[in-house]
């Protein structure tokens, strides 16, 4: 089976019919490398050379999202797994194609600037994948609003404001079922659990939770960063777990930062009271509002009572907010939000940065502000290189 360049362009532009989309999908599974030749040829003739890697990547993902639902607009659930192989192969080809395009540009314009490339990175947005108890996955940023699934006594809904919500009927649940919502780099999302607890997930984070709560406790597990507004229930404590760290509450507001590339797990309390525990070390600490607990491996729990709460909660409020932060701390946040890799060259000066920057701006605007302190940057493909 052969696929025409016109049909490929229609697929990338998300203008295929359902039948055409299925045809292209089947072709991609068996001929992933053939798309490489198409991209090379198409880019050489692209007006203004606008087909950069991330643009094509976004177009491909959008095409996959939309065309998956094209065959049946009444379906509210996307079975994502059947597209995973296609997406992976296409993204690999796109990366190869962009490398050729970028090298060609350098040859045609040897005097191009090396500080900030023409290519820019757009900010993240509401993006997440929900994995149901049966292993099927739903791409939340493209699925229609309404009921997504019925799991036991709980309905899973996407609300009109884009939030994910779990509504329990109140009947006694049968076997406990677990879901996982995960945000990619460049993503964030909000979910309302069956008990009314609200959770905001930052980029590159996940929440593993039961579809309804039963028994003597409400237990969830996270990776990355999340902000919780826990519904009060004195008879059923709410427990958040990350590795060896646990946060136990009855009803309160707190933020937990537990990224693997950070030096410590940090729990910051805004309202109420929480008990922070290192399970294996049998260490615990009770926090009051305004306090932050830092948990390092093989170390006591450290409590800071002088916390910049605006800086802690900035990500939820659409801001980067730094107070005496070093460049690597800043770039870890930048990398997660713009879905880019960061590397370093040379001996960087020891400088601290303070200030607020909107997360709703392109990456280049953030870097231009940082460059005012004699830190320089170079963009290459999906990477930012930090230089003195």
mmCIF file of C-alpha atoms in Angstrom, residues 58-385:
data_model
loop_
_atom_site.group_PDB
_atom_site.id
_atom_site.type_symbol
_atom_site.label_atom_id
_atom_site.label_comp_id
_atom_site.label_asym_id
_atom_site.label_seq_id
_atom_site.Cartn_x
_atom_site.Cartn_y
_atom_site.Cartn_z
ATOM 1 C CA UNK A 58 2.251 19.419 17.600
ATOM 2 C CA UNK A 59 0.430 18.965 14.314
ATOM 3 C CA UNK A 60 1.048 15.231 14.361
ATOM 4 C CA UNK A 61 -0.143 14.835 17.935
ATOM 5 C CA UNK A 62 -3.209 16.923 17.223
ATOM 6 C CA UNK A 63 -3.933 14.864 14.124
ATOM 7 C CA UNK A 64 -3.610 11.662 16.116
ATOM 8 C CA UNK A 65 -5.872 13.031 18.853
ATOM 9 C CA UNK A 66 -8.589 14.291 16.550
ATOM 10 C CA UNK A 67 -8.516 11.565 13.939
ATOM 11 C CA UNK A 68 -8.783 8.952 16.681
ATOM 12 C CA UNK A 69 -12.227 10.307 17.466
ATOM 13 C CA UNK A 70 -13.218 11.084 13.850
ATOM 14 C CA UNK A 71 -14.746 7.665 13.203
ATOM 15 C CA UNK A 72 -17.278 8.087 15.996
ATOM 16 C CA UNK A 73 -17.968 11.574 17.338
ATOM 17 C CA UNK A 74 -20.278 10.128 19.996
ATOM 18 C CA UNK A 75 -17.436 8.310 21.733
ATOM 19 C CA UNK A 76 -16.153 10.177 24.769
ATOM 20 C CA UNK A 77 -13.265 7.817 25.471
ATOM 21 C CA UNK A 78 -10.053 7.654 23.438
ATOM 22 C CA UNK A 79 -8.247 4.360 23.507
ATOM 23 C CA UNK A 80 -4.799 5.872 23.264
ATOM 24 C CA UNK A 81 -2.656 2.760 23.396
ATOM 25 C CA UNK A 82 -3.264 1.685 19.785
ATOM 26 C CA UNK A 83 -1.698 4.946 18.609
ATOM 27 C CA UNK A 84 1.411 4.800 20.821
ATOM 28 C CA UNK A 85 3.584 2.926 18.342
ATOM 29 C CA UNK A 86 2.574 5.262 15.538
ATOM 30 C CA UNK A 87 3.303 8.369 17.588
ATOM 31 C CA UNK A 88 6.713 7.117 18.723
ATOM 32 C CA UNK A 89 7.878 6.282 15.207
ATOM 33 C CA UNK A 90 6.598 9.551 13.764
ATOM 34 C CA UNK A 91 8.243 11.655 16.465
ATOM 35 C CA UNK A 92 11.549 9.924 15.836
ATOM 36 C CA UNK A 93 11.321 10.744 12.142
ATOM 37 C CA UNK A 94 10.379 14.339 12.876
ATOM 38 C CA UNK A 95 13.463 14.720 15.050
ATOM 39 C CA UNK A 96 15.682 13.453 12.226
ATOM 40 C CA UNK A 97 13.996 15.744 9.744
ATOM 41 C CA UNK A 98 14.431 18.794 11.942
ATOM 42 C CA UNK A 99 18.157 18.070 12.325
ATOM 43 C CA UNK A 100 18.532 18.189 8.549
ATOM 44 C CA UNK A 101 16.453 21.354 8.292
ATOM 45 C CA UNK A 102 18.470 23.062 11.028
ATOM 46 C CA UNK A 103 21.803 22.119 9.438
ATOM 47 C CA UNK A 104 20.633 23.369 6.060
ATOM 48 C CA UNK A 105 19.683 26.696 7.569
ATOM 49 C CA UNK A 106 23.122 27.083 9.134
ATOM 50 C CA UNK A 107 24.777 26.549 5.797
ATOM 51 C CA UNK A 108 22.509 29.075 4.088
ATOM 52 C CA UNK A 109 22.917 31.673 6.847
ATOM 53 C CA UNK A 110 26.367 31.336 8.449
ATOM 54 C CA UNK A 111 25.940 34.670 10.206
ATOM 55 C CA UNK A 112 22.884 33.588 12.190
ATOM 56 C CA UNK A 113 22.848 34.615 15.842
ATOM 57 C CA UNK A 114 24.070 32.085 18.378
ATOM 58 C CA UNK A 115 22.552 33.685 21.472
ATOM 59 C CA UNK A 116 18.850 33.045 20.929
ATOM 60 C CA UNK A 117 17.844 31.037 17.878
ATOM 61 C CA UNK A 118 14.894 32.032 15.724
ATOM 62 C CA UNK A 119 13.120 28.934 17.002
ATOM 63 C CA UNK A 120 11.158 29.603 20.185
ATOM 64 C CA UNK A 121 9.260 27.440 22.657
ATOM 65 C CA UNK A 122 5.641 28.075 23.564
ATOM 66 C CA UNK A 123 4.489 27.775 27.189
ATOM 67 C CA UNK A 124 2.779 24.678 28.519
ATOM 68 C CA UNK A 125 -0.944 24.265 29.053
ATOM 69 C CA UNK A 126 -3.680 21.939 30.308
ATOM 70 C CA UNK A 127 -2.418 18.585 29.095
ATOM 71 C CA UNK A 128 -2.661 15.194 30.774
ATOM 72 C CA UNK A 129 -3.324 11.507 30.186
ATOM 73 C CA UNK A 130 -5.765 9.577 32.380
ATOM 74 C CA UNK A 131 -5.124 5.844 32.696
ATOM 75 C CA UNK A 132 -8.184 3.892 33.790
ATOM 76 C CA UNK A 133 -8.330 0.752 35.908
ATOM 77 C CA UNK A 134 -8.556 -1.477 32.810
ATOM 78 C CA UNK A 135 -5.348 0.029 31.355
ATOM 79 C CA UNK A 136 -7.025 2.140 28.680
ATOM 80 C CA UNK A 137 -5.878 5.751 28.431
ATOM 81 C CA UNK A 138 -7.672 9.011 27.697
ATOM 82 C CA UNK A 139 -5.952 12.094 26.343
ATOM 83 C CA UNK A 140 -7.734 14.705 28.428
ATOM 84 C CA UNK A 141 -6.810 17.804 26.431
ATOM 85 C CA UNK A 142 -8.635 16.547 23.341
ATOM 86 C CA UNK A 143 -11.494 14.391 24.612
ATOM 87 C CA UNK A 144 -14.989 15.893 24.647
ATOM 88 C CA UNK A 145 -16.606 17.175 27.844
ATOM 89 C CA UNK A 146 -19.015 14.852 29.603
ATOM 90 C CA UNK A 147 -18.908 11.330 31.010
ATOM 91 C CA UNK A 148 -15.632 9.591 30.191
ATOM 92 C CA UNK A 149 -16.114 6.345 32.074
ATOM 93 C CA UNK A 150 -18.208 4.494 34.660
ATOM 94 C CA UNK A 151 -15.995 2.655 37.133
ATOM 95 C CA UNK A 152 -17.848 0.785 39.844
ATOM 96 C CA UNK A 153 -20.003 3.288 41.719
ATOM 97 C CA UNK A 154 -18.130 6.288 40.283
ATOM 98 C CA UNK A 155 -18.612 8.329 37.126
ATOM 99 C CA UNK A 156 -15.567 10.014 35.614
ATOM 100 C CA UNK A 157 -16.364 13.341 33.953
ATOM 101 C CA UNK A 158 -14.590 16.087 32.098
ATOM 102 C CA UNK A 159 -16.263 19.326 33.194
ATOM 103 C CA UNK A 160 -16.940 22.338 30.981
ATOM 104 C CA UNK A 161 -14.013 24.212 32.572
ATOM 105 C CA UNK A 162 -11.670 21.367 31.589
ATOM 106 C CA UNK A 163 -11.300 19.859 35.059
ATOM 107 C CA UNK A 164 -11.475 16.121 35.656
ATOM 108 C CA UNK A 165 -14.049 15.111 38.292
ATOM 109 C CA UNK A 166 -15.037 11.861 40.036
ATOM 110 C CA UNK A 167 -18.672 11.618 41.193
ATOM 111 C CA UNK A 168 -19.477 8.717 43.498
ATOM 112 C CA UNK A 169 -23.056 7.454 43.855
ATOM 113 C CA UNK A 170 -22.507 6.841 47.564
ATOM 114 C CA UNK A 171 -23.225 3.143 47.231
ATOM 115 C CA UNK A 172 -20.788 0.722 48.821
ATOM 116 C CA UNK A 173 -18.006 0.145 46.273
ATOM 117 C CA UNK A 174 -16.997 -3.320 45.229
ATOM 118 C CA UNK A 175 -13.376 -3.996 44.366
ATOM 119 C CA UNK A 176 -11.248 -0.866 44.746
ATOM 120 C CA UNK A 177 -10.236 0.515 41.343
ATOM 121 C CA UNK A 178 -7.314 2.852 40.778
ATOM 122 C CA UNK A 179 -6.717 5.530 38.144
ATOM 123 C CA UNK A 180 -3.620 7.563 37.325
ATOM 124 C CA UNK A 181 -3.542 11.056 35.876
ATOM 125 C CA UNK A 182 -0.156 12.138 34.518
ATOM 126 C CA UNK A 183 0.965 15.457 33.077
ATOM 127 C CA UNK A 184 3.848 15.570 30.580
ATOM 128 C CA UNK A 185 6.563 18.194 30.568
ATOM 129 C CA UNK A 186 4.727 21.288 29.383
ATOM 130 C CA UNK A 187 1.466 20.168 30.985
ATOM 131 C CA UNK A 188 -0.685 20.848 34.042
ATOM 132 C CA UNK A 189 -4.136 19.687 35.140
ATOM 133 C CA UNK A 190 -6.757 19.801 37.899
ATOM 134 C CA UNK A 191 -8.783 16.883 39.259
ATOM 135 C CA UNK A 192 -11.579 16.667 41.821
ATOM 136 C CA UNK A 193 -11.499 13.335 43.648
ATOM 137 C CA UNK A 194 -14.574 11.370 44.741
ATOM 138 C CA UNK A 195 -14.452 12.838 48.284
ATOM 139 C CA UNK A 196 -14.379 16.425 46.961
ATOM 140 C CA UNK A 197 -10.631 16.907 47.423
ATOM 141 C CA UNK A 198 -9.154 19.176 44.742
ATOM 142 C CA UNK A 199 -5.704 18.501 43.305
ATOM 143 C CA UNK A 200 -3.656 20.670 40.948
ATOM 144 C CA UNK A 201 -0.801 18.883 39.138
ATOM 145 C CA UNK A 202 2.244 20.776 37.902
ATOM 146 C CA UNK A 203 4.240 19.728 34.810
ATOM 147 C CA UNK A 204 5.835 16.258 34.675
ATOM 148 C CA UNK A 205 3.760 15.002 37.619
ATOM 149 C CA UNK A 206 1.339 12.184 38.369
ATOM 150 C CA UNK A 207 -1.386 11.235 40.831
ATOM 151 C CA UNK A 208 -2.378 7.609 41.530
ATOM 152 C CA UNK A 209 -5.693 7.360 43.377
ATOM 153 C CA UNK A 210 -8.793 5.188 43.974
ATOM 154 C CA UNK A 211 -11.924 6.046 42.030
ATOM 155 C CA UNK A 212 -13.825 6.128 45.344
ATOM 156 C CA UNK A 213 -12.696 6.045 48.966
ATOM 157 C CA UNK A 214 -13.621 3.352 51.485
ATOM 158 C CA UNK A 215 -12.223 2.032 54.743
ATOM 159 C CA UNK A 216 -10.350 3.962 57.405
ATOM 160 C CA UNK A 217 -8.188 6.229 55.264
ATOM 161 C CA UNK A 218 -7.963 8.027 51.929
ATOM 162 C CA UNK A 219 -4.613 7.238 50.349
ATOM 163 C CA UNK A 220 -3.084 8.599 47.112
ATOM 164 C CA UNK A 221 0.418 8.655 45.634
ATOM 165 C CA UNK A 222 2.164 11.396 43.675
ATOM 166 C CA UNK A 223 5.280 12.123 41.686
ATOM 167 C CA UNK A 224 6.440 15.622 40.771
ATOM 168 C CA UNK A 225 4.531 18.531 42.284
ATOM 169 C CA UNK A 226 0.923 18.940 43.393
ATOM 170 C CA UNK A 227 -1.234 21.302 45.426
ATOM 171 C CA UNK A 228 -4.023 19.783 47.539
ATOM 172 C CA UNK A 229 -7.194 21.235 49.004
ATOM 173 C CA UNK A 230 -8.288 18.247 51.055
ATOM 174 C CA UNK A 231 -11.955 17.783 51.917
ATOM 175 C CA UNK A 232 -12.363 17.457 55.686
ATOM 176 C CA UNK A 233 -13.250 14.022 57.046
ATOM 177 C CA UNK A 234 -12.200 13.420 60.659
ATOM 178 C CA UNK A 235 -13.070 9.731 60.420
ATOM 179 C CA UNK A 236 -10.924 9.116 57.348
ATOM 180 C CA UNK A 237 -7.462 10.756 57.254
ATOM 181 C CA UNK A 238 -6.087 11.743 53.843
ATOM 182 C CA UNK A 239 -2.569 10.429 53.144
ATOM 183 C CA UNK A 240 -0.302 11.542 50.304
ATOM 184 C CA UNK A 241 2.649 9.251 49.606
ATOM 185 C CA UNK A 242 5.842 9.855 47.635
ATOM 186 C CA UNK A 243 8.466 7.176 48.027
ATOM 187 C CA UNK A 244 9.397 7.073 51.724
ATOM 188 C CA UNK A 245 7.616 10.348 52.495
ATOM 189 C CA UNK A 246 4.019 10.563 53.689
ATOM 190 C CA UNK A 247 1.796 13.530 54.477
ATOM 191 C CA UNK A 248 -1.199 12.780 56.735
ATOM 192 C CA UNK A 249 -4.063 15.280 57.024
ATOM 193 C CA UNK A 250 -7.752 15.494 57.919
ATOM 194 C CA UNK A 251 -8.633 18.560 55.847
ATOM 195 C CA UNK A 252 -6.186 21.225 54.790
ATOM 196 C CA UNK A 253 -4.369 23.076 51.979
ATOM 197 C CA UNK A 254 -0.762 22.213 51.204
ATOM 198 C CA UNK A 255 1.779 21.929 48.402
ATOM 199 C CA UNK A 256 4.199 19.050 47.909
ATOM 200 C CA UNK A 257 7.242 19.284 45.640
ATOM 201 C CA UNK A 258 8.747 15.852 45.093
ATOM 202 C CA UNK A 259 10.567 15.957 41.754
ATOM 203 C CA UNK A 260 13.361 13.395 41.475
ATOM 204 C CA UNK A 261 15.836 16.027 40.277
ATOM 205 C CA UNK A 262 15.311 18.247 43.330
ATOM 206 C CA UNK A 263 17.489 17.850 46.419
ATOM 207 C CA UNK A 264 14.613 17.274 48.847
ATOM 208 C CA UNK A 265 10.907 16.582 49.114
ATOM 209 C CA UNK A 266 9.285 19.795 50.331
ATOM 210 C CA UNK A 267 5.864 20.037 51.954
ATOM 211 C CA UNK A 268 4.489 23.561 52.455
ATOM 212 C CA UNK A 269 1.394 24.128 54.569
ATOM 213 C CA UNK A 270 -1.030 26.944 53.770
ATOM 214 C CA UNK A 271 -4.019 26.067 55.976
ATOM 215 C CA UNK A 272 -4.829 23.536 58.673
ATOM 216 C CA UNK A 273 -2.322 21.056 60.045
ATOM 217 C CA UNK A 274 -0.346 18.168 58.558
ATOM 218 C CA UNK A 275 1.939 15.478 59.877
ATOM 219 C CA UNK A 276 4.968 14.779 57.669
ATOM 220 C CA UNK A 277 6.659 11.384 58.045
ATOM 221 C CA UNK A 278 9.737 9.595 56.757
ATOM 222 C CA UNK A 279 8.361 6.079 57.074
ATOM 223 C CA UNK A 280 11.510 3.937 57.038
ATOM 224 C CA UNK A 281 13.420 6.278 59.341
ATOM 225 C CA UNK A 282 10.482 6.601 61.739
ATOM 226 C CA UNK A 283 10.788 10.388 61.747
ATOM 227 C CA UNK A 284 7.808 12.729 61.750
ATOM 228 C CA UNK A 285 7.067 16.421 62.130
ATOM 229 C CA UNK A 286 3.845 18.332 62.697
ATOM 230 C CA UNK A 287 3.509 21.486 60.590
ATOM 231 C CA UNK A 288 1.564 24.675 61.216
ATOM 232 C CA UNK A 289 0.419 27.134 58.508
ATOM 233 C CA UNK A 290 3.324 29.014 56.930
ATOM 234 C CA UNK A 291 5.843 26.259 57.629
ATOM 235 C CA UNK A 292 7.724 24.082 55.137
ATOM 236 C CA UNK A 293 9.241 20.658 55.822
ATOM 237 C CA UNK A 294 12.258 19.519 53.785
ATOM 238 C CA UNK A 295 13.022 15.800 53.699
ATOM 239 C CA UNK A 296 16.462 14.759 52.501
ATOM 240 C CA UNK A 297 17.575 11.154 52.179
ATOM 241 C CA UNK A 298 19.340 9.952 55.352
ATOM 242 C CA UNK A 299 18.702 13.235 57.124
ATOM 243 C CA UNK A 300 16.339 14.660 59.715
ATOM 244 C CA UNK A 301 13.233 16.553 58.641
ATOM 245 C CA UNK A 302 14.061 20.249 58.538
ATOM 246 C CA UNK A 303 11.352 22.825 59.182
ATOM 247 C CA UNK A 304 11.487 26.348 57.793
ATOM 248 C CA UNK A 305 9.130 28.877 59.355
ATOM 249 C CA UNK A 306 10.149 31.742 57.073
ATOM 250 C CA UNK A 307 8.744 30.618 53.727
ATOM 251 C CA UNK A 308 7.900 32.795 50.724
ATOM 252 C CA UNK A 309 4.420 31.390 50.137
ATOM 253 C CA UNK A 310 3.935 33.381 46.923
ATOM 254 C CA UNK A 311 7.036 31.745 45.451
ATOM 255 C CA UNK A 312 5.878 28.258 46.478
ATOM 256 C CA UNK A 313 2.437 28.733 44.930
ATOM 257 C CA UNK A 314 3.567 30.737 41.884
ATOM 258 C CA UNK A 315 3.315 27.771 39.488
ATOM 259 C CA UNK A 316 -0.383 27.305 40.328
ATOM 260 C CA UNK A 317 -0.971 31.029 39.793
ATOM 261 C CA UNK A 318 0.685 31.123 36.354
ATOM 262 C CA UNK A 319 4.035 32.575 37.410
ATOM 263 C CA UNK A 320 7.695 31.854 37.815
ATOM 264 C CA UNK A 321 8.578 33.473 41.138
ATOM 265 C CA UNK A 322 12.180 33.285 42.292
ATOM 266 C CA UNK A 323 13.717 34.539 45.508
ATOM 267 C CA UNK A 324 17.515 34.301 45.629
ATOM 268 C CA UNK A 325 17.425 31.275 43.302
ATOM 269 C CA UNK A 326 20.468 29.998 41.399
ATOM 270 C CA UNK A 327 20.358 29.480 37.654
ATOM 271 C CA UNK A 328 20.052 25.681 37.844
ATOM 272 C CA UNK A 329 17.020 25.900 40.128
ATOM 273 C CA UNK A 330 15.384 28.262 37.655
ATOM 274 C CA UNK A 331 16.246 26.192 34.599
ATOM 275 C CA UNK A 332 14.793 23.026 36.103
ATOM 276 C CA UNK A 333 11.432 24.806 36.233
ATOM 277 C CA UNK A 334 11.893 26.275 32.756
ATOM 278 C CA UNK A 335 12.763 22.866 31.316
ATOM 279 C CA UNK A 336 9.656 21.225 32.766
ATOM 280 C CA UNK A 337 7.261 23.963 31.693
ATOM 281 C CA UNK A 338 8.528 24.410 28.127
ATOM 282 C CA UNK A 339 9.266 20.689 27.561
ATOM 283 C CA UNK A 340 12.934 21.241 26.771
ATOM 284 C CA UNK A 341 16.255 19.801 27.910
ATOM 285 C CA UNK A 342 18.831 22.028 29.577
ATOM 286 C CA UNK A 343 22.622 21.659 29.574
ATOM 287 C CA UNK A 344 25.510 23.837 30.722
ATOM 288 C CA UNK A 345 28.804 24.969 29.192
ATOM 289 C CA UNK A 346 31.794 26.612 30.861
ATOM 290 C CA UNK A 347 32.094 28.027 34.368
ATOM 291 C CA UNK A 348 28.900 29.862 35.183
ATOM 292 C CA UNK A 349 29.123 32.823 37.562
ATOM 293 C CA UNK A 350 27.544 32.314 40.975
ATOM 294 C CA UNK A 351 24.512 34.558 40.839
ATOM 295 C CA UNK A 352 21.128 34.572 42.487
ATOM 296 C CA UNK A 353 17.944 35.714 40.830
ATOM 297 C CA UNK A 354 14.794 37.234 42.291
ATOM 298 C CA UNK A 355 11.679 38.305 40.451
ATOM 299 C CA UNK A 356 8.412 37.245 38.826
ATOM 300 C CA UNK A 357 7.864 36.175 35.217
ATOM 301 C CA UNK A 358 4.600 35.020 33.650
ATOM 302 C CA UNK A 359 4.478 31.356 32.680
ATOM 303 C CA UNK A 360 2.196 32.317 29.779
ATOM 304 C CA UNK A 361 5.029 33.763 27.710
ATOM 305 C CA UNK A 362 7.418 32.117 25.259
ATOM 306 C CA UNK A 363 10.707 30.746 26.567
ATOM 307 C CA UNK A 364 12.779 33.395 24.782
ATOM 308 C CA UNK A 365 11.184 36.146 26.862
ATOM 309 C CA UNK A 366 12.178 34.398 30.081
ATOM 310 C CA UNK A 367 15.732 33.906 28.818
ATOM 311 C CA UNK A 368 16.073 37.542 27.756
ATOM 312 C CA UNK A 369 15.278 38.620 31.299
ATOM 313 C CA UNK A 370 17.842 36.197 32.729
ATOM 314 C CA UNK A 371 20.467 37.365 30.232
ATOM 315 C CA UNK A 372 20.493 40.775 31.903
ATOM 316 C CA UNK A 373 22.640 39.178 34.628
ATOM 317 C CA UNK A 374 25.378 38.119 32.183
ATOM 318 C CA UNK A 375 24.063 34.593 31.749
ATOM 319 C CA UNK A 376 23.731 33.600 28.104
ATOM 320 C CA UNK A 377 21.733 30.962 26.271
ATOM 321 C CA UNK A 378 21.781 29.083 22.999
ATOM 322 C CA UNK A 379 18.830 27.135 21.594
ATOM 323 C CA UNK A 380 19.457 23.946 19.641
ATOM 324 C CA UNK A 381 16.570 21.728 18.608
ATOM 325 C CA UNK A 382 14.762 20.892 21.855
ATOM 326 C CA UNK A 383 17.587 22.032 24.114
ATOM 327 C CA UNK A 384 18.688 25.226 25.834
ATOM 328 C CA UNK A 385 22.395 25.531 26.520
#
